[in-house]
């Protein structure tokens, strides 16, 4: 019997799994997709918001501040990227300047560092600011991460501490017993004392498996983006417009940890909780709105567009509570932005408020808190590269020319705990296909490496989900 079964391997579920794995508990994470972090955690702005924006008194405010404070150490311990770039909130005119004062007051109360910049001071740092911008509020400790890297690393850390991960394992039903639950999936039933529903845009469907009226409905909201080539760097900081109640944080420019720039997102309610297609209207909205705060953004240097779906709901706050009729069944729902930044706070909150009611939480002295990353060729000096290649020539064979990724790095990411099993899984972990050619050259090579490493036919290698095979048949023996 498990102590905790977590449904969903996004940042909420994996962060919780990692934190729980520090205690003497039996934990399982089940994920309907073929990899960790395939939902909202895969497609977002990647910002560790410091917590100045959420309304006072909300869980969002409390857990964003708490989560952001833990992030740098977590990334350090797990060898994940964490880059402090700073965030400019760019006001256009007196009315918006007044809103900057509200945000600064919230920041003051939450002990978040900030400073005001005049138009001239801000322009000296960000020459692309538009003529409209009159004043800037700078949250200079704001950082960007690689969101799915953190989720994968958390899960790996949890598995190394004894947690079980089941991929391709959708929860199809939940049965309540006396003091426990059975979580049904097509291939196995898991018996557990407590369940945490961290199923993102599907959280209401899971909640209804135990309570016909769980008190909330997910209203998925899509955000579309452009990704610009690494060669163009229109901004040095994250540039936000002043947030509004209707459209949230608005259309931003975000310098990512790998040097690409994100421009987006749009904000549109959609019917399907997993419809990540982009649309002409969504991208037109992004183009129009970015010009409010920035000029001359080189959207013609976009290498890709993509969309992510916010697990928003009919409530404005996060919903993190035990189901009213089902003790031990905990919903972590409506985790829209700043859900990524808040995840370490959400996790601690779930443990302190709910899990601790059911178990005497004793830290496991043998639990490991850290994770070593594999070598990243691009981040090494020539001497270090040469030494590595001398030991293993696979590091000398470049597979992805755009991002300069070697065969050795791809093999490493397949062989790791929670390693890649799909072409997209390799792309998420070590980035072949993330560059200008978007996999045009390297995808067949990655496919063959996967087939060889996994001991399967190239025909059985999938792009992403379990039936997304790339090759149809052999045409040459
Ligand atoms: C456009 C956009 C921009 C954003 N920008 C930011 C930002 O800059 N900073 C920030 O802090 N936040 C941001 N967010 C919010 C952040 O991405 C989310 O809050 C966070 O990723 C939610 O994580 P999660 O684990 O709760 O959900 P998800 O990542 O969606 O994970 C839920 C998981 O549950 C799985 N699942 C669903 N149903 C089942 C089932 N039946 N059985 C098993 N598994 C199931 C799904 O496959 C999925 O993997 C943004 C979101 C979007 C969409």
PDB file of N, CA, C and O in Angstrom, residues 2 5-9 28-36 38 164-174 183-191 196 199 202 206 209 465-466:
ATOM      1  N   UNK A   2       0.505   2.222  -0.833  1.00  0.00           N
ATOM      2  CA  UNK A   2       1.220   3.500  -0.828  1.00  0.00           C
ATOM      3  C   UNK A   2       0.673   4.401   0.277  1.00  0.00           C
ATOM      4  O   UNK A   2      -0.478   4.266   0.701  1.00  0.00           O
ATOM      5  N   UNK A   5      -0.428   8.707  -3.312  1.00  0.00           N
ATOM      6  CA  UNK A   5      -0.380   8.597  -4.775  1.00  0.00           C
ATOM      7  C   UNK A   5      -0.661   9.986  -5.334  1.00  0.00           C
ATOM      8  O   UNK A   5      -1.672  10.620  -4.987  1.00  0.00           O
ATOM      9  N   UNK A   6       0.252  10.459  -6.173  1.00  0.00           N
ATOM     10  CA  UNK A   6       0.108  11.785  -6.794  1.00  0.00           C
ATOM     11  C   UNK A   6      -0.312  11.566  -8.237  1.00  0.00           C
ATOM     12  O   UNK A   6       0.332  10.807  -8.973  1.00  0.00           O
ATOM     13  N   UNK A   7      -1.389  12.224  -8.649  1.00  0.00           N
ATOM     14  CA  UNK A   7      -1.859  12.088 -10.031  1.00  0.00           C
ATOM     15  C   UNK A   7      -1.370  13.304 -10.805  1.00  0.00           C
ATOM     16  O   UNK A   7      -1.805  14.439 -10.559  1.00  0.00           O
ATOM     17  N   UNK A   8      -0.423  13.085 -11.736  1.00  0.00           N
ATOM     18  CA  UNK A   8       0.100  14.177 -12.557  1.00  0.00           C
ATOM     19  C   UNK A   8       1.556  14.474 -12.269  1.00  0.00           C
ATOM     20  O   UNK A   8       1.919  14.789 -11.137  1.00  0.00           O
ATOM     21  N   UNK A   9       2.393  14.331 -13.307  1.00  0.00           N
ATOM     22  CA  UNK A   9       3.836  14.596 -13.156  1.00  0.00           C
ATOM     23  C   UNK A   9       4.217  15.922 -13.805  1.00  0.00           C
ATOM     24  O   UNK A   9       5.133  16.010 -14.604  1.00  0.00           O
ATOM     25  N   UNK A  28       3.888   7.152  -4.923  1.00  0.00           N
ATOM     26  CA  UNK A  28       3.855   6.869  -6.366  1.00  0.00           C
ATOM     27  C   UNK A  28       3.330   8.101  -7.090  1.00  0.00           C
ATOM     28  O   UNK A  28       2.466   8.815  -6.573  1.00  0.00           O
ATOM     29  N   UNK A  29       3.891   8.344  -8.274  1.00  0.00           N
ATOM     30  CA  UNK A  29       3.371   9.390  -9.159  1.00  0.00           C
ATOM     31  C   UNK A  29       2.876   8.684 -10.406  1.00  0.00           C
ATOM     32  O   UNK A  29       3.618   7.888 -10.998  1.00  0.00           O
ATOM     33  N   UNK A  30       1.619   8.961 -10.796  1.00  0.00           N
ATOM     34  CA  UNK A  30       1.129   8.383 -12.055  1.00  0.00           C
ATOM     35  C   UNK A  30       0.894   9.510 -13.044  1.00  0.00           C
ATOM     36  O   UNK A  30       0.433  10.593 -12.690  1.00  0.00           O
ATOM     37  N   UNK A  31       1.269   9.260 -14.290  1.00  0.00           N
ATOM     38  CA  UNK A  31       1.193  10.291 -15.335  1.00  0.00           C
ATOM     39  C   UNK A  31       0.596   9.654 -16.591  1.00  0.00           C
ATOM     40  O   UNK A  31       1.054   8.608 -17.029  1.00  0.00           O
ATOM     41  N   UNK A  32      -0.421  10.306 -17.157  1.00  0.00           N
ATOM     42  CA  UNK A  32      -1.087   9.702 -18.326  1.00  0.00           C
ATOM     43  C   UNK A  32      -0.220   9.783 -19.578  1.00  0.00           C
ATOM     44  O   UNK A  32      -0.374   8.981 -20.483  1.00  0.00           O
ATOM     45  N   UNK A  33       0.702  10.738 -19.625  1.00  0.00           N
ATOM     46  CA  UNK A  33       1.532  10.892 -20.828  1.00  0.00           C
ATOM     47  C   UNK A  33       2.768  10.004 -20.748  1.00  0.00           C
ATOM     48  O   UNK A  33       3.013   9.343 -19.763  1.00  0.00           O
ATOM     49  N   UNK A  34       3.566  10.086 -21.818  1.00  0.00           N
ATOM     50  CA  UNK A  34       4.728   9.222 -21.973  1.00  0.00           C
ATOM     51  C   UNK A  34       5.992   9.819 -21.346  1.00  0.00           C
ATOM     52  O   UNK A  34       7.070   9.276 -21.478  1.00  0.00           O
ATOM     53  N   UNK A  35       5.866  10.990 -20.729  1.00  0.00           N
ATOM     54  CA  UNK A  35       7.032  11.635 -20.124  1.00  0.00           C
ATOM     55  C   UNK A  35       6.549  12.558 -18.999  1.00  0.00           C
ATOM     56  O   UNK A  35       5.366  12.901 -18.910  1.00  0.00           O
ATOM     57  N   UNK A  36       7.527  12.970 -18.206  1.00  0.00           N
ATOM     58  CA  UNK A  36       7.278  13.952 -17.147  1.00  0.00           C
ATOM     59  C   UNK A  36       7.089  15.316 -17.814  1.00  0.00           C
ATOM     60  O   UNK A  36       7.702  15.600 -18.851  1.00  0.00           O
ATOM     61  N   UNK A  38       4.613  17.084 -19.453  1.00  0.00           N
ATOM     62  CA  UNK A  38       4.067  17.259 -20.799  1.00  0.00           C
ATOM     63  C   UNK A  38       2.861  18.198 -20.826  1.00  0.00           C
ATOM     64  O   UNK A  38       2.346  18.491 -21.893  1.00  0.00           O
ATOM     65  N   UNK A 164       7.971   5.683  -6.721  1.00  0.00           N
ATOM     66  CA  UNK A 164       7.686   5.007  -7.993  1.00  0.00           C
ATOM     67  C   UNK A 164       7.072   6.011  -8.965  1.00  0.00           C
ATOM     68  O   UNK A 164       6.239   6.838  -8.573  1.00  0.00           O
ATOM     69  N   UNK A 165       7.473   5.902 -10.232  1.00  0.00           N
ATOM     70  CA  UNK A 165       6.867   6.727 -11.293  1.00  0.00           C
ATOM     71  C   UNK A 165       6.266   5.790 -12.324  1.00  0.00           C
ATOM     72  O   UNK A 165       6.947   4.875 -12.804  1.00  0.00           O
ATOM     73  N   UNK A 166       5.003   5.995 -12.655  1.00  0.00           N
ATOM     74  CA  UNK A 166       4.359   5.204 -13.705  1.00  0.00           C
ATOM     75  C   UNK A 166       3.923   6.151 -14.821  1.00  0.00           C
ATOM     76  O   UNK A 166       3.041   6.993 -14.606  1.00  0.00           O
ATOM     77  N   UNK A 167       4.575   5.991 -15.984  1.00  0.00           N
ATOM     78  CA  UNK A 167       4.193   6.801 -17.152  1.00  0.00           C
ATOM     79  C   UNK A 167       3.164   6.037 -17.975  1.00  0.00           C
ATOM     80  O   UNK A 167       2.977   4.835 -17.792  1.00  0.00           O
ATOM     81  N   UNK A 168       2.533   6.720 -18.921  1.00  0.00           N
ATOM     82  CA  UNK A 168       1.461   6.097 -19.723  1.00  0.00           C
ATOM     83  C   UNK A 168       0.444   5.438 -18.805  1.00  0.00           C
ATOM     84  O   UNK A 168      -0.017   4.331 -19.073  1.00  0.00           O
ATOM     85  N   UNK A 169       0.124   6.096 -17.737  1.00  0.00           N
ATOM     86  CA  UNK A 169      -0.657   5.476 -16.666  1.00  0.00           C
ATOM     87  C   UNK A 169      -1.792   6.423 -16.241  1.00  0.00           C
ATOM     88  O   UNK A 169      -1.742   7.015 -15.152  1.00  0.00           O
ATOM     89  N   UNK A 170      -2.802   6.577 -17.106  1.00  0.00           N
ATOM     90  CA  UNK A 170      -3.886   7.507 -16.754  1.00  0.00           C
ATOM     91  C   UNK A 170      -4.750   6.982 -15.626  1.00  0.00           C
ATOM     92  O   UNK A 170      -5.092   5.795 -15.614  1.00  0.00           O
ATOM     93  N   UNK A 171      -5.085   7.829 -14.705  1.00  0.00           N
ATOM     94  CA  UNK A 171      -6.059   7.469 -13.677  1.00  0.00           C
ATOM     95  C   UNK A 171      -7.427   7.414 -14.351  1.00  0.00           C
ATOM     96  O   UNK A 171      -7.863   8.394 -14.960  1.00  0.00           O
ATOM     97  N   UNK A 172      -8.100   6.261 -14.234  1.00  0.00           N
ATOM     98  CA  UNK A 172      -9.395   6.110 -14.910  1.00  0.00           C
ATOM     99  C   UNK A 172     -10.557   6.038 -13.920  1.00  0.00           C
ATOM    100  O   UNK A 172     -11.714   6.078 -14.324  1.00  0.00           O
ATOM    101  N   UNK A 173     -10.242   5.912 -12.642  1.00  0.00           N
ATOM    102  CA  UNK A 173     -11.302   5.869 -11.642  1.00  0.00           C
ATOM    103  C   UNK A 173     -10.683   5.792 -10.258  1.00  0.00           C
ATOM    104  O   UNK A 173      -9.514   5.401 -10.117  1.00  0.00           O
ATOM    105  N   UNK A 174     -11.440   6.221  -9.242  1.00  0.00           N
ATOM    106  CA  UNK A 174     -10.924   6.157  -7.865  1.00  0.00           C
ATOM    107  C   UNK A 174     -12.032   5.595  -6.980  1.00  0.00           C
ATOM    108  O   UNK A 174     -13.183   6.029  -7.053  1.00  0.00           O
ATOM    109  N   UNK A 183      -6.694   3.635  -6.637  1.00  0.00           N
ATOM    110  CA  UNK A 183      -6.573   4.446  -7.844  1.00  0.00           C
ATOM    111  C   UNK A 183      -6.467   3.476  -9.015  1.00  0.00           C
ATOM    112  O   UNK A 183      -5.520   2.694  -9.098  1.00  0.00           O
ATOM    113  N   UNK A 184      -7.471   3.510  -9.886  1.00  0.00           N
ATOM    114  CA  UNK A 184      -7.500   2.579 -11.019  1.00  0.00           C
ATOM    115  C   UNK A 184      -6.782   3.192 -12.224  1.00  0.00           C
ATOM    116  O   UNK A 184      -6.956   4.377 -12.531  1.00  0.00           O
ATOM    117  N   UNK A 185      -5.979   2.353 -12.886  1.00  0.00           N
ATOM    118  CA  UNK A 185      -5.373   2.729 -14.168  1.00  0.00           C
ATOM    119  C   UNK A 185      -5.495   1.500 -15.068  1.00  0.00           C
ATOM    120  O   UNK A 185      -5.747   0.397 -14.563  1.00  0.00           O
ATOM    121  N   UNK A 186      -5.328   1.644 -16.375  1.00  0.00           N
ATOM    122  CA  UNK A 186      -5.541   0.472 -17.241  1.00  0.00           C
ATOM    123  C   UNK A 186      -4.669  -0.718 -16.889  1.00  0.00           C
ATOM    124  O   UNK A 186      -5.095  -1.861 -17.016  1.00  0.00           O
ATOM    125  N   UNK A 187      -3.442  -0.482 -16.430  1.00  0.00           N
ATOM    126  CA  UNK A 187      -2.557  -1.629 -16.202  1.00  0.00           C
ATOM    127  C   UNK A 187      -2.397  -2.044 -14.757  1.00  0.00           C
ATOM    128  O   UNK A 187      -1.891  -3.120 -14.469  1.00  0.00           O
ATOM    129  N   UNK A 188      -2.754  -1.181 -13.819  1.00  0.00           N
ATOM    130  CA  UNK A 188      -2.563  -1.547 -12.405  1.00  0.00           C
ATOM    131  C   UNK A 188      -3.519  -0.741 -11.526  1.00  0.00           C
ATOM    132  O   UNK A 188      -3.937   0.352 -11.901  1.00  0.00           O
ATOM    133  N   UNK A 189      -3.815  -1.308 -10.371  1.00  0.00           N
ATOM    134  CA  UNK A 189      -4.565  -0.585  -9.346  1.00  0.00           C
ATOM    135  C   UNK A 189      -3.593  -0.249  -8.223  1.00  0.00           C
ATOM    136  O   UNK A 189      -2.814  -1.102  -7.805  1.00  0.00           O
ATOM    137  N   UNK A 190      -3.649   0.969  -7.742  1.00  0.00           N
ATOM    138  CA  UNK A 190      -2.756   1.362  -6.654  1.00  0.00           C
ATOM    139  C   UNK A 190      -3.594   1.634  -5.408  1.00  0.00           C
ATOM    140  O   UNK A 190      -4.518   2.461  -5.450  1.00  0.00           O
ATOM    141  N   UNK A 191      -3.253   0.957  -4.329  1.00  0.00           N
ATOM    142  CA  UNK A 191      -3.972   1.194  -3.064  1.00  0.00           C
ATOM    143  C   UNK A 191      -3.149   2.202  -2.260  1.00  0.00           C
ATOM    144  O   UNK A 191      -1.928   2.085  -2.162  1.00  0.00           O
ATOM    145  N   UNK A 196      -3.193  12.812  -4.003  1.00  0.00           N
ATOM    146  CA  UNK A 196      -3.090  14.237  -4.354  1.00  0.00           C
ATOM    147  C   UNK A 196      -3.391  14.374  -5.839  1.00  0.00           C
ATOM    148  O   UNK A 196      -2.740  13.756  -6.682  1.00  0.00           O
ATOM    149  N   UNK A 199      -3.537  17.145 -11.442  1.00  0.00           N
ATOM    150  CA  UNK A 199      -3.725  16.778 -12.853  1.00  0.00           C
ATOM    151  C   UNK A 199      -3.930  17.968 -13.779  1.00  0.00           C
ATOM    152  O   UNK A 199      -4.414  17.805 -14.906  1.00  0.00           O
ATOM    153  N   UNK A 202      -6.856  18.728 -16.210  1.00  0.00           N
ATOM    154  CA  UNK A 202      -7.799  17.612 -16.019  1.00  0.00           C
ATOM    155  C   UNK A 202      -8.188  17.459 -14.543  1.00  0.00           C
ATOM    156  O   UNK A 202      -8.806  16.472 -14.168  1.00  0.00           O
ATOM    157  N   UNK A 206     -10.611  14.523 -12.474  1.00  0.00           N
ATOM    158  CA  UNK A 206     -10.133  13.620 -11.410  1.00  0.00           C
ATOM    159  C   UNK A 206     -10.948  13.863 -10.131  1.00  0.00           C
ATOM    160  O   UNK A 206     -11.379  12.911  -9.470  1.00  0.00           O
ATOM    161  N   UNK A 209     -14.159  12.124  -9.802  1.00  0.00           N
ATOM    162  CA  UNK A 209     -14.141  10.663  -9.596  1.00  0.00           C
ATOM    163  C   UNK A 209     -14.489  10.299  -8.152  1.00  0.00           C
ATOM    164  O   UNK A 209     -14.864   9.170  -7.862  1.00  0.00           O
ATOM    165  N   UNK A 465       3.886  10.902 -27.584  1.00  0.00           N
ATOM    166  CA  UNK A 465       2.938   9.994 -26.918  1.00  0.00           C
ATOM    167  C   UNK A 465       3.171   8.566 -27.413  1.00  0.00           C
ATOM    168  O   UNK A 465       3.840   8.352 -28.427  1.00  0.00           O
ATOM    169  N   UNK A 466       2.574   7.592 -26.741  1.00  0.00           N
ATOM    170  CA  UNK A 466       2.997   6.211 -26.970  1.00  0.00           C
ATOM    171  C   UNK A 466       2.651   5.671 -28.363  1.00  0.00           C
ATOM    172  O   UNK A 466       3.220   4.695 -28.799  1.00  0.00           O
TER     173      UNK A 466
END
